[in-house]
Amino acid sequence: MASERRGLGVTTPLGLQAIYQECRRLYPSQPNPLQVTAIVKYWLGGPDPLDYVSMYRCPGAAQPTVPEHWHYISLGLSDLYGDGRVHPRGASDRPSGFGFELTFRLKKEPDETGPPTWPAELMQALARYVFHSENTLCAGDHVSWHAPLDGNESRIQHMLLTSDPQLQPLRTPLGTIAFLQWMVMEELSDKWRQV
């Protein structure tokens, strides 16, 4: 897969290009989604490992019943650039960087015109944990956050990771990438409820 040319000779790095192509497959009418970006990139000494978190507006579906929601997709846990600035260069049959990106879906409130940013901040915090501990995350992992996930007074303090039901795993020249969606869980006395 060759890097695609844009504008004045600027090339899109292979890892970014692969993720963008998969997102365009799912959201063809949103080629330039809203993004939260690290002001100082991690590879330049900044504190946030994710270069970007893209935020797409998903219309939902009638069958199965899926409400309109925001779909957040991280960029930076996998190797985006292939030049060693963050992750050692991999091979196409090995994990790219940590081998995954995070995704999250948040129901859109009727009066919202843009996505809340707290999920992007939480994704950065999870990415910092992965980078500092070098522990990878897998589908089926439970993450107990010990604080409200939205930073407010929510009772939701737990996440369960699963494979994103719409984004397909990728095989890129820089390695393989899985998309792990975190679902939030609410503890109600002695039982759990997916929110």
XYZ file of C-alpha atoms in Angstrom:
195
model
C 0.000 0.000 0.000
C 1.588 3.234 -1.076
C 1.139 6.454 0.846
C -1.519 8.655 -0.666
C -0.563 12.154 -1.838
C -2.518 15.154 -0.566
C -2.187 18.822 -1.335
C 1.325 20.131 -1.797
C 3.317 16.916 -1.682
C 2.300 16.015 1.873
C 2.010 12.266 2.357
C -0.289 10.567 4.819
C 1.764 8.123 6.911
C 0.882 4.457 6.313
C -0.617 3.763 9.751
C -2.796 6.875 9.695
C -3.816 6.133 6.110
C -4.985 2.602 6.999
C -7.105 3.801 9.938
C -8.544 6.728 7.962
C -9.504 4.368 5.112
C -11.350 2.063 7.520
C -13.158 5.037 9.072
C -14.100 6.334 5.599
C -15.575 2.919 4.815
C -17.839 3.243 7.857
C -18.466 7.015 7.610
C -18.140 7.962 3.909
C -19.996 11.258 4.391
C -17.579 12.398 7.136
C -14.124 12.545 5.503
C -12.932 15.201 7.991
C -14.331 14.297 11.413
C -14.002 16.440 14.478
C -10.760 15.598 16.270
C -9.170 16.192 19.617
C -5.427 16.460 19.096
C -2.424 16.445 21.403
C -1.054 20.002 21.385
C 2.493 18.742 21.876
C 2.826 15.282 20.366
C 4.144 12.487 22.595
C 7.094 11.989 20.261
C 8.021 15.662 20.829
C 7.964 15.282 24.627
C 4.249 15.925 25.224
C 2.295 14.054 27.920
C -0.462 12.568 25.738
C 0.342 9.386 23.755
C -2.599 9.663 21.348
C -1.927 12.014 18.467
C -5.659 12.267 17.771
C -9.094 11.090 18.814
C -11.541 11.251 15.894
C -15.217 11.788 16.708
C -17.889 10.700 14.237
C -21.636 11.256 14.372
C -23.391 7.906 13.892
C -27.077 8.027 12.926
C -27.860 4.721 14.658
C -30.089 1.999 13.223
C -33.654 0.831 13.607
C -32.768 -2.888 13.596
C -31.121 -3.686 15.906
C -32.216 -0.688 17.942
C -29.147 1.528 18.092
C -29.708 5.187 19.006
C -27.903 8.088 17.362
C -24.478 8.376 19.008
C -20.941 9.729 18.867
C -18.234 7.242 17.841
C -14.763 8.042 19.244
C -11.689 6.402 17.662
C -8.154 6.764 19.030
C -5.056 7.171 16.878
C -1.680 6.492 18.466
C -1.657 3.141 20.258
C -0.739 1.561 16.924
C 2.215 2.702 14.815
C 0.941 5.646 12.781
C 4.207 6.722 11.137
C 6.493 3.717 10.630
C 9.653 5.699 11.296
C 10.381 4.725 14.908
C 9.318 8.047 16.451
C 6.939 6.313 18.897
C 6.911 2.569 18.218
C 9.669 0.332 16.846
C 8.975 -0.485 13.205
C 7.064 -3.744 12.975
C 6.293 -6.251 10.284
C 2.930 -6.727 8.589
C 2.322 -10.007 10.445
C 3.087 -8.569 13.921
C 1.094 -6.095 16.040
C 1.470 -2.485 14.950
C 2.708 -0.629 18.040
C 0.562 -2.061 20.828
C -1.612 -3.716 18.187
C -4.875 -1.895 18.871
C -6.772 1.377 18.941
C -9.589 2.243 21.345
C -13.145 3.115 20.381
C -16.149 4.282 22.382
C -19.774 5.097 21.603
C -21.751 7.692 23.544
C -25.463 8.283 23.019
C -26.066 11.685 21.444
C -28.321 13.887 23.506
C -31.089 15.623 21.501
C -29.710 19.134 22.107
C -26.039 18.314 21.404
C -24.458 19.933 18.385
C -21.001 18.488 19.021
C -19.518 15.544 20.897
C -18.495 15.875 24.559
C -14.706 15.686 24.977
C -14.544 13.712 28.232
C -14.345 10.357 26.339
C -11.279 11.654 24.455
C -9.681 12.689 27.762
C -10.410 9.240 29.192
C -8.901 7.604 26.103
C -5.722 9.654 26.661
C -5.622 8.465 30.284
C -6.008 4.822 29.207
C -3.288 5.336 26.583
C -0.945 6.809 29.235
C -1.535 3.681 31.349
C -0.695 1.423 28.375
C 2.431 3.394 27.422
C 3.778 3.655 30.983
C 2.986 0.082 32.074
C 3.540 -1.508 28.632
C 0.474 -3.661 29.383
C -1.654 -4.247 26.335
C -5.422 -4.422 26.503
C -7.525 -7.196 24.975
C -11.186 -7.905 24.268
C -12.699 -9.187 27.518
C -10.528 -7.041 29.791
C -12.278 -5.251 32.668
C -10.905 -1.871 33.720
C -11.899 -0.564 37.124
C -11.340 3.202 37.095
C -12.144 3.978 40.771
C -13.547 7.389 39.803
C -16.455 8.631 37.698
C -15.547 8.082 34.047
C -16.956 11.430 32.969
C -15.037 13.296 35.690
C -18.297 14.369 37.370
C -20.719 12.648 39.694
C -21.555 9.628 37.529
C -21.803 6.236 39.242
C -20.154 4.698 36.189
C -16.614 3.698 37.138
C -15.899 0.510 35.166
C -15.143 -0.395 31.561
C -15.329 -3.679 29.708
C -13.401 -4.045 26.447
C -14.792 -5.860 23.421
C -14.083 -5.870 19.697
C -15.674 -2.920 17.911
C -18.679 -4.394 16.083
C -18.213 -2.269 12.935
C -14.524 -1.443 12.518
C -12.657 -4.357 10.957
C -9.199 -5.463 12.175
C -6.495 -4.164 9.835
C -3.325 -5.637 8.371
C -1.025 -2.789 7.399
C 2.618 -2.675 6.251
C 3.348 -1.538 9.841
C 1.524 -4.470 11.476
C -1.934 -5.552 12.567
C -4.451 -3.321 14.348
C -7.549 -4.385 16.300
C -10.225 -1.893 17.353
C -11.201 -2.366 21.008
C -14.435 -0.730 22.062
C -14.894 0.042 25.720
C -18.349 -0.267 27.146
C -19.199 1.381 30.415
C -20.557 -0.669 33.279
C -22.530 0.564 36.251
C -22.306 -1.290 39.541
C -25.711 -1.618 41.162
C -25.187 -3.218 44.577
C -24.480 -6.868 43.680
C -25.046 -6.835 39.907
C -23.725 -5.101 36.801
C -25.615 -3.282 34.076
C -24.273 -2.234 30.698
C -24.987 1.436 30.086
